[in-house]
């Protein structure tokens, strides 16, 4: 078979270690997974109740329009129903965007390190890529602008950024978008939007009327606690959504995922609670880093990127032996650090004890 030449330099996605695998290898009974930025508080109790009481016609194809969820999101965000695109996670929307705009004559700009699916999907389409190094964990917006050329089709912005957690100040974001040519699509990936507590932050969906060349990505995988259902969405002008819908598979989201997302969307109290608890625990991580002289990035998400006293892979392995799965910075482009999902108070207390042992072993 003659595969696309772009695939020869690529590798399949390698998932993190599973809880069951770690239990088996290390002989542990209890494992705390703090590697994938999942919600440690689960999902809304309304969703749990819905799942235990609802029945669905499994033989019928899903509603490809996701009508009920579409109506609720349109009302929540104050946009037209035609301004919303659904995906099998926001990952699929990223691939749809790349397929719609990129080819071997196109160019795209993105931060680095950041969410790897931007580059992954751009490479599949054969596009030229400019990866702009972060500065202290933050987007170098001037360098992003300087990288634009006549072939540039997409500008990727991860806000807050993964894996550093940094949030772009709103006034800087506005100034940046204003300088981008209107024929370039600006993708604002906001997977962690619900965790932002910065009082100066403004909902970017309010920018759509002013900047019709932007598209905002959101997900139900993080704060809503529905990662296993794989459902995300994008908001843009209807004109953009129409073009992307030409590529979207007719039944790309399943009936159950749409139903539980619709139910989860009704429980604002649960999201507010998760945001508050996450901020309280995020402050604990900042205090821990300060007390131990460790660098930590300024996160507005449900994870932190924190310095370790040894090689990041070794630190990850050490924490694994204590039953804590975290993500090595070596795999994220941030050597010397590990990314840790902010867990519950109890989970974080145990993690700090394991981290203390790691520090003592490397003094």
Coordinates of C-alpha atoms in Angstrom, one line a residue:
X1 CA 0.0 0.0 0.0
X2 CA 1.2 3.5 -0.7
X3 CA 0.4 5.5 2.4
X4 CA 0.4 9.3 2.5
X5 CA 4.1 10.4 2.7
X6 CA 3.3 12.6 5.7
X7 CA 2.6 9.5 7.8
X8 CA 6.2 8.3 7.5
X9 CA 7.4 10.8 10.1
X10 CA 4.5 10.4 12.5
X11 CA 3.7 8.1 15.4
X12 CA 0.3 6.9 16.7
X13 CA -1.1 8.5 19.8
X14 CA 0.3 6.8 22.9
X15 CA -2.1 7.0 25.8
X16 CA -1.0 7.3 29.4
X17 CA -0.8 4.3 31.7
X18 CA -4.1 2.9 32.9
X19 CA -5.0 2.4 36.5
X20 CA -5.2 -1.3 36.1
X21 CA -1.8 -1.5 34.4
X22 CA -0.2 0.5 37.3
X23 CA -1.9 -1.7 39.9
X24 CA -0.5 -4.8 38.3
X25 CA 3.0 -3.6 37.7
X26 CA 3.5 -2.0 41.1
X27 CA 1.4 -4.3 43.2
X28 CA -0.8 -1.5 44.5
X29 CA -4.4 -1.7 45.5
X30 CA -5.1 2.1 45.4
X31 CA -4.2 4.3 42.5
X32 CA -4.9 8.0 42.0
X33 CA -4.9 9.1 38.4
X34 CA -3.8 12.7 38.1
X35 CA -2.5 12.6 34.5
X36 CA -5.3 13.4 32.1
X37 CA -7.0 16.5 33.6
X38 CA -10.2 14.7 34.3
X39 CA -12.7 16.0 36.9
X40 CA -12.0 14.3 40.2
X41 CA -15.5 15.2 41.4
X42 CA -17.1 13.1 38.6
X43 CA -20.2 14.5 36.9
X44 CA -23.5 16.1 37.9
X45 CA -25.7 13.9 40.0
X46 CA -28.5 14.8 37.5
X47 CA -26.5 12.9 34.9
X48 CA -26.1 9.9 37.1
X49 CA -29.9 9.9 37.9
X50 CA -30.6 10.3 34.2
X51 CA -28.4 7.3 33.2
X52 CA -30.1 5.0 35.7
X53 CA -33.6 5.9 34.7
X54 CA -33.7 6.6 31.0
X55 CA -34.3 4.2 28.1
X56 CA -33.3 4.8 24.5
X57 CA -34.1 3.2 21.2
X58 CA -30.7 1.7 20.5
X59 CA -31.7 0.6 17.0
X60 CA -32.3 4.2 15.8
X61 CA -29.5 6.4 14.4
X62 CA -28.6 9.5 16.6
X63 CA -30.1 12.9 15.9
X64 CA -27.3 14.1 13.6
X65 CA -28.4 17.7 14.4
X66 CA -28.2 17.2 18.2
X67 CA -31.3 19.3 18.4
X68 CA -31.9 19.4 22.1
X69 CA -28.3 20.1 23.1
X70 CA -28.0 22.6 20.3
X71 CA -31.1 24.5 21.5
X72 CA -29.7 24.6 25.1
X73 CA -26.2 25.7 24.1
X74 CA -27.6 28.4 21.7
X75 CA -29.7 29.8 24.6
X76 CA -26.8 29.6 27.1
X77 CA -24.4 31.4 24.9
X78 CA -26.8 33.8 23.1
X79 CA -26.0 32.6 19.6
X80 CA -27.9 31.2 16.7
X81 CA -28.4 27.4 16.6
X82 CA -26.6 27.4 13.2
X83 CA -23.5 28.8 14.9
X84 CA -22.7 25.5 16.7
X85 CA -20.8 22.5 15.5
X86 CA -20.6 19.2 17.5
X87 CA -17.7 16.8 17.5
X88 CA -16.7 13.5 19.0
X89 CA -14.7 15.5 21.5
X90 CA -13.1 18.8 20.5
X91 CA -10.3 16.6 19.0
X92 CA -12.6 15.7 16.1
X93 CA -13.4 19.4 15.5
X94 CA -9.7 20.1 15.3
X95 CA -9.3 17.4 12.6
X96 CA -12.4 18.8 10.7
X97 CA -10.9 22.3 10.7
X98 CA -7.6 21.0 9.4
X99 CA -9.2 18.9 6.7
X100 CA -11.3 21.9 5.6
X101 CA -8.5 24.4 5.3
X102 CA -5.1 22.8 5.0
X103 CA -3.2 21.0 2.3
X104 CA 0.4 20.9 1.1
X105 CA 0.1 24.5 -0.1
X106 CA -1.1 25.8 3.2
X107 CA 0.6 27.1 6.4
X108 CA -0.6 27.2 10.0
X109 CA 0.8 28.8 13.2
X110 CA 0.5 27.4 16.7
X111 CA 2.1 27.6 20.2
X112 CA 4.7 25.1 21.4
X113 CA 4.4 23.2 23.7
X114 CA 0.6 23.1 23.5
X115 CA -2.1 20.6 22.6
X116 CA -0.4 18.2 20.2
X117 CA -3.5 17.5 18.0
X118 CA -3.0 20.9 16.2
X119 CA 0.3 19.8 14.8
X120 CA -0.7 16.2 14.4
X121 CA -3.7 17.0 12.2
X122 CA -1.8 19.7 10.2
X123 CA 0.9 17.2 9.4
X124 CA -1.6 14.7 8.1
X125 CA -2.8 17.3 5.6
X126 CA 0.7 18.1 4.5
X127 CA 0.7 21.7 5.7
X128 CA 3.7 23.8 6.6
X129 CA 3.8 24.4 10.4
X130 CA 5.2 27.2 12.4
X131 CA 5.5 26.3 16.1
X132 CA 6.0 29.4 18.2
X133 CA 7.9 28.7 21.5
X134 CA 6.1 29.8 24.7
X135 CA 7.7 32.5 26.9
X136 CA 7.4 31.6 30.5
X137 CA 4.5 29.4 29.7
X138 CA 2.6 32.1 27.8
X139 CA 1.9 32.6 24.1
X140 CA 4.4 34.9 22.3
X141 CA 1.7 36.7 20.4
X142 CA 4.1 39.0 18.6
X143 CA 6.0 36.0 17.2
X144 CA 2.7 34.4 16.2
X145 CA 1.9 37.5 14.1
X146 CA 5.4 37.6 12.6
X147 CA 5.0 34.0 11.4
X148 CA 2.0 34.8 9.2
X149 CA 2.6 34.5 5.5
X150 CA 0.5 34.4 2.3
X151 CA -0.2 30.7 2.8
X152 CA -1.4 31.0 6.4
X153 CA -4.9 29.5 6.8
X154 CA -5.2 28.8 10.6
X155 CA -3.9 30.4 13.7
X156 CA -4.2 28.2 16.8
X157 CA -4.5 29.7 20.3
X158 CA -4.9 27.4 23.4
X159 CA -6.4 29.5 26.1
X160 CA -5.7 28.6 28.9
X161 CA -2.8 26.7 27.4
X162 CA -2.2 23.0 27.9
X163 CA 0.3 22.0 29.4
X164 CA 1.3 25.2 31.2
X165 CA -2.2 26.4 32.2
X166 CA -1.5 30.1 31.4
X167 CA -4.3 32.4 30.4
X168 CA -3.8 35.2 27.9
X169 CA -4.9 38.6 29.3
X170 CA -8.2 39.6 27.6
X171 CA -6.9 42.9 26.3
X172 CA -3.9 41.3 24.8
X173 CA -6.0 38.7 23.1
X174 CA -8.3 41.4 21.6
X175 CA -5.3 43.4 20.3
X176 CA -3.8 40.2 18.8
X177 CA -6.9 39.1 17.0
X178 CA -7.4 42.6 15.6
X179 CA -4.1 42.4 13.8
X180 CA -4.8 39.0 12.1
X181 CA -6.0 39.2 8.5
X182 CA -9.7 38.4 8.2
X183 CA -9.1 35.5 5.8
X184 CA -7.2 33.5 8.5
X185 CA -9.3 31.4 10.9
X186 CA -8.3 32.0 14.5
X187 CA -9.1 28.9 16.6
X188 CA -9.5 29.7 20.3
X189 CA -9.3 26.3 22.1
X190 CA -10.9 26.8 25.5
X191 CA -11.2 23.3 26.8
X192 CA -10.6 24.6 30.4
X193 CA -12.9 27.6 30.1
X194 CA -15.1 26.6 33.0
X195 CA -12.1 26.5 35.4
X196 CA -11.0 30.1 34.8
X197 CA -11.4 32.3 37.9
X198 CA -9.5 35.4 36.7
X199 CA -12.0 38.3 37.2
X200 CA -10.6 40.1 34.2
X201 CA -11.4 37.3 31.8
X202 CA -14.2 37.8 29.3
X203 CA -16.2 35.1 27.5
X204 CA -14.7 35.0 24.0
X205 CA -18.1 34.1 22.5
X206 CA -18.9 37.7 22.9
X207 CA -16.2 38.5 20.3
X208 CA -17.9 36.7 17.4
X209 CA -19.8 39.8 16.2
X210 CA -16.6 41.8 16.2
X211 CA -14.3 39.1 14.8
X212 CA -16.2 36.8 12.3
X213 CA -13.0 34.9 11.6
X214 CA -12.7 33.2 15.0
X215 CA -14.0 29.9 16.2
X216 CA -14.2 28.8 19.8
X217 CA -13.8 25.2 21.0
X218 CA -15.3 24.0 24.2
X219 CA -15.7 20.5 25.6
X220 CA -17.8 18.4 28.1
X221 CA -14.8 16.3 28.9
X222 CA -13.2 18.5 31.6
X223 CA -15.4 20.4 34.1
X224 CA -18.6 18.6 33.1
X225 CA -16.9 15.2 33.8
X226 CA -18.1 13.5 30.7
X227 CA -14.7 12.5 29.1
X228 CA -15.8 8.9 28.4
X229 CA -18.8 10.2 26.3
X230 CA -16.5 12.1 23.9
X231 CA -18.5 15.2 23.1
X232 CA -17.3 18.7 22.4
X233 CA -18.5 21.7 20.4
X234 CA -17.5 24.8 18.5
X235 CA -19.1 28.2 18.2
X236 CA -18.5 30.4 15.2
X237 CA -20.4 32.4 12.6
X238 CA -23.0 30.3 10.7
X239 CA -21.0 30.8 7.5
X240 CA -18.0 29.0 9.1
X241 CA -20.1 26.3 10.6
X242 CA -21.8 25.5 7.2
X243 CA -18.4 24.9 5.6
X244 CA -17.2 22.6 8.5
X245 CA -20.4 20.7 8.5
X246 CA -19.7 19.6 4.9
X247 CA -16.8 17.5 6.4
X248 CA -18.4 16.4 9.6
X249 CA -19.6 12.8 9.5
X250 CA -23.5 12.6 9.7
X251 CA -23.6 10.7 13.0
X252 CA -20.4 11.8 14.6
X253 CA -21.9 12.1 18.1
X254 CA -24.0 9.3 19.7
X255 CA -27.4 9.5 21.2
X256 CA -26.3 8.8 24.8
X257 CA -23.5 11.5 24.7
X258 CA -25.9 14.1 23.4
X259 CA -28.4 13.2 26.0
X260 CA -26.1 13.3 29.0
X261 CA -24.4 16.5 27.8
X262 CA -27.9 18.1 27.6
X263 CA -28.6 17.0 31.1
X264 CA -25.2 18.1 32.4
X265 CA -25.7 21.6 30.9
X266 CA -28.6 22.2 33.2
X267 CA -26.6 21.9 36.4
X268 CA -24.7 25.1 36.8
X269 CA -24.5 24.6 40.5
X270 CA -22.2 21.5 39.9
X271 CA -19.9 23.5 37.6
X272 CA -19.7 26.4 40.1
X273 CA -18.9 23.9 42.9
X274 CA -16.1 22.3 40.8
X275 CA -14.7 25.7 39.9
X276 CA -14.6 26.7 43.6
X277 CA -13.1 23.5 44.9
X278 CA -10.5 23.4 42.1
X279 CA -9.4 27.0 42.8
X280 CA -9.0 26.2 46.5
X281 CA -6.8 23.2 45.7
X282 CA -4.9 25.1 43.0
X283 CA -3.9 27.6 45.7
X284 CA -2.6 24.7 47.7
X285 CA -0.3 23.6 44.9
X286 CA 1.0 27.2 44.6
X287 CA 1.7 27.3 48.3
X288 CA 3.4 23.9 48.2
X289 CA 5.6 25.1 45.3
X290 CA 6.5 28.3 47.1
X291 CA 7.3 26.5 50.3
X292 CA 9.6 24.1 48.6
X293 CA 11.3 26.5 46.2
X294 CA 9.8 24.9 43.1
X295 CA 8.8 26.6 39.9
X296 CA 5.1 26.4 39.0
X297 CA 3.3 27.9 36.1
X298 CA 0.4 30.3 36.6
X299 CA -2.5 28.0 35.9
X300 CA -6.1 28.9 35.3
X301 CA -7.0 25.2 34.7
X302 CA -7.6 22.0 36.6
X303 CA -3.9 21.1 36.4
X304 CA -0.5 22.5 37.3
X305 CA 2.9 22.2 35.7
X306 CA 5.4 22.0 38.5
X307 CA 9.1 21.6 38.7
X308 CA 10.7 18.4 39.9
X309 CA 14.1 17.9 41.5
X310 CA 15.2 15.3 39.0
X311 CA 14.5 14.0 35.5
X312 CA 10.8 14.3 34.8
X313 CA 10.5 10.6 33.8
X314 CA 12.3 9.5 37.0
X315 CA 10.0 11.8 39.0
X316 CA 6.9 10.3 37.3
X317 CA 8.2 6.8 38.1
X318 CA 8.8 7.7 41.7
X319 CA 5.3 9.1 42.2
X320 CA 3.9 6.0 40.4
X321 CA 5.4 3.7 43.1
X322 CA 3.3 5.7 45.7
X323 CA 0.2 5.2 43.6
X324 CA 0.0 8.6 41.8
X325 CA -0.2 8.7 38.0
X326 CA 1.1 12.1 36.7
X327 CA 2.3 13.2 33.3
X328 CA 6.0 13.6 32.6
X329 CA 7.1 16.9 31.2
X330 CA 9.5 15.1 28.9
X331 CA 6.5 13.9 26.9
X332 CA 5.0 17.4 26.8
X333 CA 7.9 19.5 25.8
X334 CA 8.5 20.8 29.3
X335 CA 11.5 18.9 30.8
X336 CA 12.2 19.3 34.4
X337 CA 8.4 19.5 35.2
X338 CA 5.5 17.2 35.6
X339 CA 1.8 18.0 34.9
X340 CA -0.5 17.1 37.7
X341 CA -4.3 17.1 37.6
X342 CA -5.6 19.0 40.6
X343 CA -7.5 16.3 42.6
X344 CA -9.7 16.4 45.6
X345 CA -8.4 17.7 49.0
X346 CA -7.7 14.1 50.1
X347 CA -6.0 13.1 46.8
X348 CA -3.8 16.2 46.9
X349 CA -2.8 15.7 50.5
X350 CA -1.5 12.2 49.6
X351 CA 0.2 13.5 46.5
X352 CA 2.1 16.1 48.5
X353 CA 3.3 13.4 50.9
X354 CA 4.6 11.4 47.9
X355 CA 6.2 14.6 46.5
X356 CA 7.9 15.2 49.8
X357 CA 9.5 11.8 49.6
X358 CA 10.6 12.6 46.0
X359 CA 12.2 15.8 47.2
X360 CA 13.9 14.1 50.2
X361 CA 15.3 11.4 47.9
X362 CA 16.9 14.0 45.6
X363 CA 18.4 16.4 48.1

